[in-house]
């Protein structure tokens, strides 16, 4: 059985901790900075950044991460630099990887060592974690040869400033070179869709109150038994709730609600609207005993979204923290101490799923019939700006230019999108089956690029 101190340690690793927590023995807080990132105004751009193990970008010595304390954006490396306001620089996600570290348990399609999504608006957590807990557990940050690995940071940030902006990702981690017992994260999502980060489109067009459901399953690898001690739902794009179940055992294990900000929350008041506002919290669950999982067991996820409106680039996956336990029994009892943690203190009781995301650029020119040849998509333009097509006709866009772009529906009768963080080459195709006016945009450059598609 996992003791209560183990539970708190794993919650710490999943959710981070605030700066008030005391230091554990031989533990220090490392302040790390990404290389400088440049963003043009009103751009939502994803970048992959290599963090060197030099003590400035990633830890220089092998050891254990005992918590992520802070993950924010700053415009300087001054120790007293305040985080940039989320109403100006909004984080869609920060994903941290240590590609060659040891002790990554099998069966995950994303070997994350840490993450921050939209559902953590402040970038840190105020609840202190006892030092005695962090003295025992950590994520092993070393390679098979005993060196500190380099890290990879994938950052998608939306710049709401009316000017170009340079900034850094400042990350604070509690770290120790003393021995710890390893724990490991497992991502339960659509591993066949890794290129787009497990994203999918909710088409919309349903009656009020209707739902879109995305399902998936994961089989616990051979030779692995353990316990789910923490389960964090990550879901957005008209998210209602997400469940985790066991098909093998014929039971639902968890149901995680998506929590949205009140009307005055910065996610709802920022202008211009570069993308649909996401939740300010997703359900997270913890148990000192842990939910047993065993080799060959099929776990299922069910992500439920609003379908009365379209929601492009939606997502639903579970981030599980597991402890290896060879004594775990097949279909063992769900523990009585299973509890939800991290529920926001204030949230909207009735989320606004009907928000119309505007098409910020205005297409000009005559309405041109689609002739079957791919539409040109280049740096800051669709060509032609306005096109017409028939229901069921396959329409293609060819990407070119130096910058990444996407083809995405801002609003219209149904939702669809190419790779949400953009691409620079290749062809994307879609066959509309519903008549109407589709107002398209580039999610990377929404204020500069747009196209109107009229389907008859």
Short mmCIF file of C-alpha atoms in Angstrom, two decimals:
data_model
loop_
_atom_site.label_atom_id
_atom_site.label_comp_id
_atom_site.label_asym_id
_atom_site.label_seq_id
_atom_site.Cartn_x
_atom_site.Cartn_y
_atom_site.Cartn_z
CA UNK A 1 0.00 0.00 0.00
CA UNK A 2 1.22 3.50 -0.84
CA UNK A 3 1.43 5.64 2.28
CA UNK A 4 -0.23 9.07 2.51
CA UNK A 5 3.15 10.78 2.20
CA UNK A 6 3.54 9.08 -1.18
CA UNK A 7 0.22 10.51 -2.31
CA UNK A 8 1.25 14.04 -1.46
CA UNK A 9 4.54 13.58 -3.25
CA UNK A 10 2.81 12.42 -6.42
CA UNK A 11 0.29 15.25 -6.26
CA UNK A 12 3.24 17.58 -5.97
CA UNK A 13 4.79 16.15 -9.11
CA UNK A 14 1.55 16.33 -11.06
CA UNK A 15 0.44 19.79 -10.06
CA UNK A 16 3.48 21.67 -8.80
CA UNK A 17 3.66 23.59 -5.54
CA UNK A 18 3.77 27.16 -4.38
CA UNK A 19 6.84 28.99 -3.13
CA UNK A 20 5.74 28.77 0.52
CA UNK A 21 6.83 25.15 0.98
CA UNK A 22 9.95 24.59 3.06
CA UNK A 23 13.01 22.97 1.56
CA UNK A 24 13.62 19.26 1.95
CA UNK A 25 17.10 18.07 2.96
CA UNK A 26 19.68 18.62 0.22
CA UNK A 27 17.03 20.21 -1.99
CA UNK A 28 17.36 23.49 -3.85
CA UNK A 29 15.18 25.63 -6.10
CA UNK A 30 16.67 26.00 -9.56
CA UNK A 31 15.58 29.00 -11.64
CA UNK A 32 15.86 28.11 -15.32
CA UNK A 33 15.28 30.20 -18.45
CA UNK A 34 14.52 29.22 -21.99
CA UNK A 35 16.35 30.90 -24.85
CA UNK A 36 14.78 34.19 -25.90
CA UNK A 37 11.52 33.75 -27.81
CA UNK A 38 10.31 36.30 -30.35
CA UNK A 39 6.63 36.71 -31.16
CA UNK A 40 4.95 38.94 -33.70
CA UNK A 41 1.78 40.76 -32.58
CA UNK A 42 -1.46 38.77 -32.42
CA UNK A 43 0.25 35.47 -33.23
CA UNK A 44 -0.37 32.07 -31.63
CA UNK A 45 2.77 30.15 -32.51
CA UNK A 46 4.20 26.88 -31.18
CA UNK A 47 7.95 26.56 -30.86
CA UNK A 48 10.17 23.66 -29.78
CA UNK A 49 13.17 24.82 -27.76
CA UNK A 50 16.22 22.80 -26.78
CA UNK A 51 17.28 23.42 -23.17
CA UNK A 52 20.93 22.66 -22.52
CA UNK A 53 21.94 20.90 -19.27
CA UNK A 54 24.14 23.83 -18.23
CA UNK A 55 22.41 24.89 -15.01
CA UNK A 56 20.88 27.90 -16.76
CA UNK A 57 18.38 26.20 -19.10
CA UNK A 58 18.15 22.72 -17.54
CA UNK A 59 19.81 21.13 -14.49
CA UNK A 60 23.53 20.50 -15.01
CA UNK A 61 23.83 17.60 -12.57
CA UNK A 62 21.87 14.35 -12.57
CA UNK A 63 19.27 14.21 -9.83
CA UNK A 64 15.56 14.20 -9.08
CA UNK A 65 12.84 16.73 -9.83
CA UNK A 66 10.76 16.95 -6.67
CA UNK A 67 8.36 19.60 -7.98
CA UNK A 68 7.72 22.27 -10.58
CA UNK A 69 7.26 25.49 -8.62
CA UNK A 70 6.66 28.04 -11.38
CA UNK A 71 6.14 28.08 -15.17
CA UNK A 72 5.62 31.66 -16.40
CA UNK A 73 6.61 34.14 -19.11
CA UNK A 74 8.91 37.07 -18.30
CA UNK A 75 10.51 39.78 -20.43
CA UNK A 76 13.89 39.72 -18.64
CA UNK A 77 16.08 37.45 -16.55
CA UNK A 78 16.02 39.77 -13.56
CA UNK A 79 15.25 37.74 -10.43
CA UNK A 80 12.42 40.13 -9.53
CA UNK A 81 10.85 40.18 -13.01
CA UNK A 82 7.07 39.85 -12.72
CA UNK A 83 5.25 37.34 -14.94
CA UNK A 84 3.69 38.87 -18.03
CA UNK A 85 -0.09 39.25 -17.61
CA UNK A 86 -2.16 36.41 -19.05
CA UNK A 87 -4.39 38.97 -20.74
CA UNK A 88 -1.40 39.98 -22.89
CA UNK A 89 0.69 36.82 -23.22
CA UNK A 90 -1.58 33.80 -22.89
CA UNK A 91 -0.04 30.35 -22.53
CA UNK A 92 -1.83 27.62 -24.45
CA UNK A 93 0.64 25.01 -23.24
CA UNK A 94 4.17 24.45 -21.98
CA UNK A 95 5.34 20.84 -22.33
CA UNK A 96 8.60 19.66 -20.74
CA UNK A 97 10.46 16.55 -21.92
CA UNK A 98 13.75 14.90 -20.95
CA UNK A 99 14.06 12.62 -24.00
CA UNK A 100 16.81 10.29 -22.80
CA UNK A 101 16.12 10.03 -19.09
CA UNK A 102 15.85 6.67 -17.34
CA UNK A 103 12.92 5.28 -15.33
CA UNK A 104 10.21 6.23 -17.81
CA UNK A 105 7.63 3.52 -17.32
CA UNK A 106 6.33 1.85 -20.51
CA UNK A 107 3.11 2.61 -22.35
CA UNK A 108 3.01 6.36 -22.85
CA UNK A 109 2.92 8.30 -26.13
CA UNK A 110 4.21 11.52 -24.52
CA UNK A 111 7.02 11.21 -21.98
CA UNK A 112 6.24 14.46 -20.22
CA UNK A 113 8.16 15.38 -17.07
CA UNK A 114 5.99 18.47 -16.57
CA UNK A 115 3.32 20.56 -18.22
CA UNK A 116 1.33 23.73 -17.88
CA UNK A 117 -1.89 24.24 -19.79
CA UNK A 118 -4.55 26.90 -19.96
CA UNK A 119 -6.16 25.37 -16.91
CA UNK A 120 -3.35 26.76 -14.72
CA UNK A 121 -3.82 30.51 -15.35
CA UNK A 122 -1.31 31.69 -12.72
CA UNK A 123 1.52 29.31 -13.54
CA UNK A 124 2.06 28.21 -9.95
CA UNK A 125 0.23 26.60 -7.07
CA UNK A 126 -0.06 28.10 -3.60
CA UNK A 127 -0.53 24.94 -1.52
CA UNK A 128 2.73 24.12 0.30
CA UNK A 129 4.04 20.56 0.28
CA UNK A 130 5.81 19.18 3.38
CA UNK A 131 9.56 18.86 3.04
CA UNK A 132 9.43 15.31 4.42
CA UNK A 133 7.46 14.22 1.35
CA UNK A 134 9.86 15.63 -1.21
CA UNK A 135 12.72 14.01 0.69
CA UNK A 136 11.51 10.62 -0.59
CA UNK A 137 10.09 10.95 -4.14
CA UNK A 138 11.13 12.49 -7.44
CA UNK A 139 11.28 12.16 -11.23
CA UNK A 140 14.67 10.71 -12.13
CA UNK A 141 16.55 13.26 -14.26
CA UNK A 142 19.53 11.30 -15.57
CA UNK A 143 20.55 9.34 -18.64
CA UNK A 144 21.62 5.70 -18.80
CA UNK A 145 25.24 6.89 -18.72
CA UNK A 146 24.64 8.87 -15.52
CA UNK A 147 24.61 12.35 -17.05
CA UNK A 148 22.01 15.10 -16.75
CA UNK A 149 19.87 15.03 -19.91
CA UNK A 150 19.04 18.02 -22.04
CA UNK A 151 15.40 19.05 -21.96
CA UNK A 152 12.96 19.91 -24.71
CA UNK A 153 10.36 22.62 -24.12
CA UNK A 154 7.39 22.87 -26.48
CA UNK A 155 5.72 26.25 -25.96
CA UNK A 156 2.59 27.64 -27.58
CA UNK A 157 1.93 31.24 -26.58
CA UNK A 158 -0.62 33.75 -27.91
CA UNK A 159 0.63 37.34 -28.10
CA UNK A 160 -2.17 39.86 -27.46
CA UNK A 161 0.18 42.84 -27.52
CA UNK A 162 -0.21 45.16 -30.49
CA UNK A 163 3.54 44.91 -31.04
CA UNK A 164 6.22 42.29 -31.38
CA UNK A 165 7.37 40.90 -28.06
CA UNK A 166 10.51 39.13 -26.82
CA UNK A 167 10.22 36.97 -23.72
CA UNK A 168 11.56 33.98 -21.84
CA UNK A 169 9.92 30.99 -20.18
CA UNK A 170 11.01 31.05 -16.55
CA UNK A 171 10.79 27.68 -14.85
CA UNK A 172 11.48 27.05 -11.19
CA UNK A 173 11.97 23.48 -10.03
CA UNK A 174 12.82 21.92 -6.71
CA UNK A 175 15.74 19.63 -7.34
CA UNK A 176 18.05 17.31 -5.45
CA UNK A 177 21.06 15.15 -6.23
CA UNK A 178 20.24 12.89 -3.27
CA UNK A 179 18.55 9.52 -3.95
CA UNK A 180 14.78 9.45 -4.41
CA UNK A 181 12.24 6.78 -5.31
CA UNK A 182 11.23 7.23 -8.95
CA UNK A 183 7.71 7.96 -10.12
CA UNK A 184 6.66 8.29 -13.74
CA UNK A 185 3.90 10.00 -15.77
CA UNK A 186 1.78 8.13 -18.31
CA UNK A 187 -0.30 9.93 -20.98
CA UNK A 188 -3.51 8.15 -21.93
CA UNK A 189 -4.63 9.78 -25.16
CA UNK A 190 -4.90 9.09 -28.87
CA UNK A 191 -1.35 7.92 -29.51
CA UNK A 192 -2.13 7.49 -33.23
CA UNK A 193 -2.52 11.28 -33.42
CA UNK A 194 0.80 12.30 -31.88
CA UNK A 195 1.75 14.68 -34.70
CA UNK A 196 -1.08 17.06 -33.78
CA UNK A 197 -0.65 16.57 -30.04
CA UNK A 198 -3.75 14.35 -29.67
CA UNK A 199 -6.01 17.07 -31.08
CA UNK A 200 -9.28 16.61 -32.95
CA UNK A 201 -12.16 18.79 -34.21
CA UNK A 202 -15.67 18.99 -32.78
CA UNK A 203 -17.84 19.68 -35.87
CA UNK A 204 -20.81 21.30 -34.11
CA UNK A 205 -24.21 21.78 -35.68
CA UNK A 206 -26.09 19.73 -33.08
CA UNK A 207 -29.18 20.80 -31.20
CA UNK A 208 -28.76 22.80 -27.95
CA UNK A 209 -27.37 20.55 -25.25
CA UNK A 210 -26.04 17.92 -27.68
CA UNK A 211 -22.63 16.34 -27.17
CA UNK A 212 -19.69 15.16 -29.24
CA UNK A 213 -17.80 12.19 -27.81
CA UNK A 214 -14.21 11.19 -28.50
CA UNK A 215 -13.19 7.76 -27.25
CA UNK A 216 -9.96 5.89 -26.96
CA UNK A 217 -8.37 2.97 -25.15
CA UNK A 218 -5.00 1.94 -23.80
CA UNK A 219 -3.75 -1.50 -22.85
CA UNK A 220 -1.44 -1.75 -19.85
CA UNK A 221 1.85 -3.15 -21.22
CA UNK A 222 2.94 -6.71 -20.57
CA UNK A 223 5.01 -7.13 -17.46
CA UNK A 224 3.76 -3.97 -15.77
CA UNK A 225 1.57 -3.78 -12.69
CA UNK A 226 1.05 -0.60 -10.73
CA UNK A 227 -1.34 1.86 -9.14
CA UNK A 228 -2.78 5.12 -10.44
CA UNK A 229 -2.18 7.49 -7.56
CA UNK A 230 -2.93 10.74 -9.40
CA UNK A 231 -5.09 11.20 -12.51
CA UNK A 232 -5.31 14.61 -14.13
CA UNK A 233 -7.77 15.28 -16.96
CA UNK A 234 -6.65 17.64 -19.72
CA UNK A 235 -9.57 18.69 -21.89
CA UNK A 236 -10.61 21.78 -23.86
CA UNK A 237 -12.63 22.79 -26.92
CA UNK A 238 -16.17 22.94 -25.59
CA UNK A 239 -15.18 20.42 -22.92
CA UNK A 240 -17.92 19.15 -20.62
CA UNK A 241 -16.27 16.25 -18.82
CA UNK A 242 -13.99 13.27 -19.34
CA UNK A 243 -14.17 9.79 -17.86
CA UNK A 244 -11.59 7.10 -17.22
CA UNK A 245 -12.72 3.48 -17.07
CA UNK A 246 -11.60 -0.12 -17.27
CA UNK A 247 -13.17 -2.18 -20.06
CA UNK A 248 -11.54 -5.28 -18.65
CA UNK A 249 -13.17 -4.81 -15.26
CA UNK A 250 -16.42 -3.33 -16.60
CA UNK A 251 -16.35 -0.19 -14.49
CA UNK A 252 -15.97 3.57 -14.62
CA UNK A 253 -13.17 4.81 -12.44
CA UNK A 254 -13.28 8.61 -12.70
CA UNK A 255 -15.34 11.47 -14.08
CA UNK A 256 -13.59 14.84 -14.42
CA UNK A 257 -15.54 18.03 -15.00
CA UNK A 258 -14.14 20.98 -16.98
CA UNK A 259 -14.35 24.29 -15.06
CA UNK A 260 -14.64 27.63 -16.89
CA UNK A 261 -13.94 31.18 -15.75
CA UNK A 262 -16.64 33.66 -14.87
CA UNK A 263 -17.49 36.42 -17.40
CA UNK A 264 -14.88 38.79 -15.93
CA UNK A 265 -12.03 36.26 -16.10
CA UNK A 266 -9.17 37.39 -18.42
CA UNK A 267 -9.78 34.39 -20.67
CA UNK A 268 -13.22 35.83 -21.44
CA UNK A 269 -12.33 39.53 -21.63
CA UNK A 270 -9.09 39.55 -23.65
CA UNK A 271 -9.37 41.16 -27.08
CA UNK A 272 -8.94 40.36 -29.86
CA UNK A 273 -10.20 36.79 -29.45
CA UNK A 274 -7.42 34.72 -30.99
CA UNK A 275 -8.99 31.38 -30.06
CA UNK A 276 -11.81 29.90 -28.04
CA UNK A 277 -11.36 30.45 -24.26
CA UNK A 278 -10.31 27.27 -22.49
CA UNK A 279 -11.15 25.95 -19.03
CA UNK A 280 -9.49 27.34 -15.91
CA UNK A 281 -9.47 23.90 -14.32
CA UNK A 282 -9.91 20.23 -15.18
CA UNK A 283 -10.68 17.48 -12.73
CA UNK A 284 -7.74 15.93 -10.89
CA UNK A 285 -8.04 12.94 -8.55
CA UNK A 286 -5.77 11.40 -5.96
CA UNK A 287 -5.76 8.39 -3.66
CA UNK A 288 -3.28 7.35 -1.01
CA UNK A 289 -4.04 3.69 -1.80
CA UNK A 290 -4.11 4.03 -5.59
CA UNK A 291 -6.25 2.45 -8.29
CA UNK A 292 -4.70 -0.89 -9.27
CA UNK A 293 -3.84 -1.55 -12.92
CA UNK A 294 -2.37 -4.78 -14.26
CA UNK A 295 -0.72 -6.05 -17.42
CA UNK A 296 -3.19 -6.54 -20.27
CA UNK A 297 -5.95 -4.46 -18.69
CA UNK A 298 -7.73 -2.17 -21.17
CA UNK A 299 -8.35 1.34 -19.86
CA UNK A 300 -10.79 3.59 -21.70
CA UNK A 301 -11.15 7.35 -21.92
CA UNK A 302 -14.31 9.17 -22.97
CA UNK A 303 -14.09 12.92 -23.63
CA UNK A 304 -17.49 14.64 -23.87
CA UNK A 305 -17.73 18.05 -25.57
CA UNK A 306 -20.53 20.46 -26.43
CA UNK A 307 -21.65 19.85 -30.03
CA UNK A 308 -24.15 22.69 -30.50
CA UNK A 309 -21.21 24.87 -31.57
CA UNK A 310 -18.03 23.99 -33.45
CA UNK A 311 -14.76 23.66 -31.52
CA UNK A 312 -11.61 23.23 -33.60
CA UNK A 313 -8.38 21.85 -32.15
CA UNK A 314 -10.15 20.23 -29.19
CA UNK A 315 -8.38 17.84 -26.87
CA UNK A 316 -9.06 15.17 -24.28
CA UNK A 317 -6.45 13.03 -22.54
CA UNK A 318 -5.50 11.82 -19.06
CA UNK A 319 -2.12 12.44 -17.44
CA UNK A 320 -1.59 9.63 -14.96
CA UNK A 321 1.08 9.40 -12.30
CA UNK A 322 1.80 5.79 -11.52
CA UNK A 323 3.82 3.94 -8.96
CA UNK A 324 5.07 0.49 -9.90
CA UNK A 325 3.56 -2.21 -7.70
CA UNK A 326 4.02 -5.87 -8.62
CA UNK A 327 1.46 -6.80 -5.94
CA UNK A 328 -1.43 -4.98 -7.65
CA UNK A 329 -4.40 -7.32 -8.26
CA UNK A 330 -6.56 -7.47 -11.41
CA UNK A 331 -9.80 -5.50 -10.91
CA UNK A 332 -8.92 -4.78 -7.31
CA UNK A 333 -11.27 -2.46 -5.39
CA UNK A 334 -11.44 1.24 -6.16
CA UNK A 335 -9.98 2.78 -3.00
CA UNK A 336 -12.25 4.47 -0.48
CA UNK A 337 -9.83 7.39 -0.11
CA UNK A 338 -10.16 8.48 -3.76
CA UNK A 339 -10.71 12.24 -3.74
CA UNK A 340 -10.90 15.12 -6.23
CA UNK A 341 -8.27 17.81 -5.70
CA UNK A 342 -7.51 21.18 -7.25
CA UNK A 343 -11.07 22.35 -7.92
CA UNK A 344 -11.05 26.12 -8.69
CA UNK A 345 -12.58 28.21 -5.86
CA UNK A 346 -14.64 30.24 -8.35
CA UNK A 347 -15.97 29.20 -11.74
CA UNK A 348 -18.92 29.70 -14.08
CA UNK A 349 -21.86 27.47 -13.28
CA UNK A 350 -23.16 27.73 -16.85
CA UNK A 351 -20.28 27.95 -19.40
CA UNK A 352 -20.90 29.85 -22.62
CA UNK A 353 -20.43 27.22 -25.31
CA UNK A 354 -22.11 29.43 -27.93
CA UNK A 355 -19.30 31.97 -28.26
CA UNK A 356 -18.68 32.87 -31.90
CA UNK A 357 -14.97 33.17 -32.56
CA UNK A 358 -14.60 36.12 -34.96
CA UNK A 359 -12.82 36.09 -38.29
CA UNK A 360 -10.40 38.93 -37.53
CA UNK A 361 -9.12 39.55 -41.08
CA UNK A 362 -11.69 40.44 -43.74
CA UNK A 363 -11.39 38.68 -47.11
CA UNK A 364 -11.77 40.90 -50.18
CA UNK A 365 -12.37 40.42 -53.87
CA UNK A 366 -14.84 38.52 -56.05
CA UNK A 367 -16.26 35.11 -55.22
CA UNK A 368 -14.22 32.62 -57.29
CA UNK A 369 -15.50 29.10 -58.05
CA UNK A 370 -13.15 26.36 -56.86
CA UNK A 371 -11.66 24.78 -60.01
CA UNK A 372 -10.21 21.62 -58.45
CA UNK A 373 -6.63 22.90 -58.17
CA UNK A 374 -5.20 23.40 -54.67
CA UNK A 375 -5.71 26.86 -53.20
CA UNK A 376 -2.48 28.70 -52.53
CA UNK A 377 -1.68 29.37 -48.88
CA UNK A 378 1.43 31.48 -48.27
CA UNK A 379 2.92 33.98 -45.88
CA UNK A 380 0.02 36.23 -44.82
CA UNK A 381 -2.42 35.27 -47.58
CA UNK A 382 -4.97 32.81 -48.92
CA UNK A 383 -5.37 33.03 -52.70
CA UNK A 384 -8.08 33.62 -53.72
CA UNK A 385 -9.62 35.36 -50.69
CA UNK A 386 -13.18 34.24 -51.42
CA UNK A 387 -14.18 30.96 -53.07
CA UNK A 388 -17.32 28.95 -53.71
CA UNK A 389 -17.75 25.17 -53.92
CA UNK A 390 -20.41 22.48 -54.11
CA UNK A 391 -21.53 20.28 -51.23
CA UNK A 392 -19.40 17.12 -51.24
CA UNK A 393 -16.67 18.63 -53.39
CA UNK A 394 -13.16 17.96 -52.07
CA UNK A 395 -11.31 21.24 -51.52
CA UNK A 396 -7.52 21.35 -51.14
CA UNK A 397 -5.06 23.93 -49.86
CA UNK A 398 -1.34 23.86 -50.69
CA UNK A 399 1.03 25.32 -48.08
CA UNK A 400 4.04 27.41 -49.05
CA UNK A 401 6.24 30.17 -47.69
CA UNK A 402 8.69 30.35 -44.83
CA UNK A 403 6.19 30.59 -41.94
CA UNK A 404 3.82 27.91 -40.61
CA UNK A 405 0.09 28.39 -41.29
CA UNK A 406 -3.18 26.52 -40.76
CA UNK A 407 -6.58 26.26 -42.45
CA UNK A 408 -9.17 26.45 -39.66
CA UNK A 409 -12.82 27.41 -39.32
CA UNK A 410 -13.29 30.45 -37.09
CA UNK A 411 -17.07 30.18 -37.38
CA UNK A 412 -19.54 28.55 -39.76
CA UNK A 413 -21.90 25.60 -40.13
CA UNK A 414 -19.27 22.96 -39.20
CA UNK A 415 -15.74 22.92 -37.81
CA UNK A 416 -12.55 21.58 -39.36
CA UNK A 417 -8.86 22.41 -39.13
CA UNK A 418 -5.50 21.40 -40.52
CA UNK A 419 -2.54 21.01 -38.16
CA UNK A 420 -3.36 23.62 -35.53
CA UNK A 421 0.18 24.91 -34.96
CA UNK A 422 0.75 25.28 -38.69
CA UNK A 423 2.78 23.76 -41.49
CA UNK A 424 4.98 25.14 -44.27
CA UNK A 425 4.44 22.56 -47.02
CA UNK A 426 2.15 19.81 -48.20
CA UNK A 427 -1.58 19.72 -48.99
CA UNK A 428 -4.63 19.67 -46.73
CA UNK A 429 -8.05 18.59 -48.02
CA UNK A 430 -11.60 18.72 -46.70
CA UNK A 431 -14.99 17.73 -48.13
CA UNK A 432 -17.79 19.96 -46.76
CA UNK A 433 -21.14 18.18 -46.49
CA UNK A 434 -23.17 21.09 -45.15
CA UNK A 435 -24.14 24.22 -47.08
CA UNK A 436 -23.32 27.64 -45.69
CA UNK A 437 -20.60 30.25 -45.24
CA UNK A 438 -17.36 29.00 -43.67
CA UNK A 439 -15.20 31.83 -42.33
CA UNK A 440 -11.67 30.44 -42.36
CA UNK A 441 -8.60 31.69 -40.57
CA UNK A 442 -4.98 30.77 -39.89
CA UNK A 443 -4.74 29.93 -36.19
CA UNK A 444 -1.13 31.07 -36.16
CA UNK A 445 -1.84 34.48 -37.78
CA UNK A 446 -5.56 35.11 -37.15
CA UNK A 447 -5.42 38.89 -37.49
CA UNK A 448 -3.64 38.79 -40.86
CA UNK A 449 -4.99 35.77 -42.74
CA UNK A 450 -8.54 34.76 -43.61
CA UNK A 451 -10.60 33.22 -46.38
CA UNK A 452 -14.34 32.92 -46.99
CA UNK A 453 -15.67 29.63 -48.35
CA UNK A 454 -19.28 29.58 -49.62
CA UNK A 455 -20.65 26.05 -49.99
CA UNK A 456 -23.82 25.68 -52.11
#
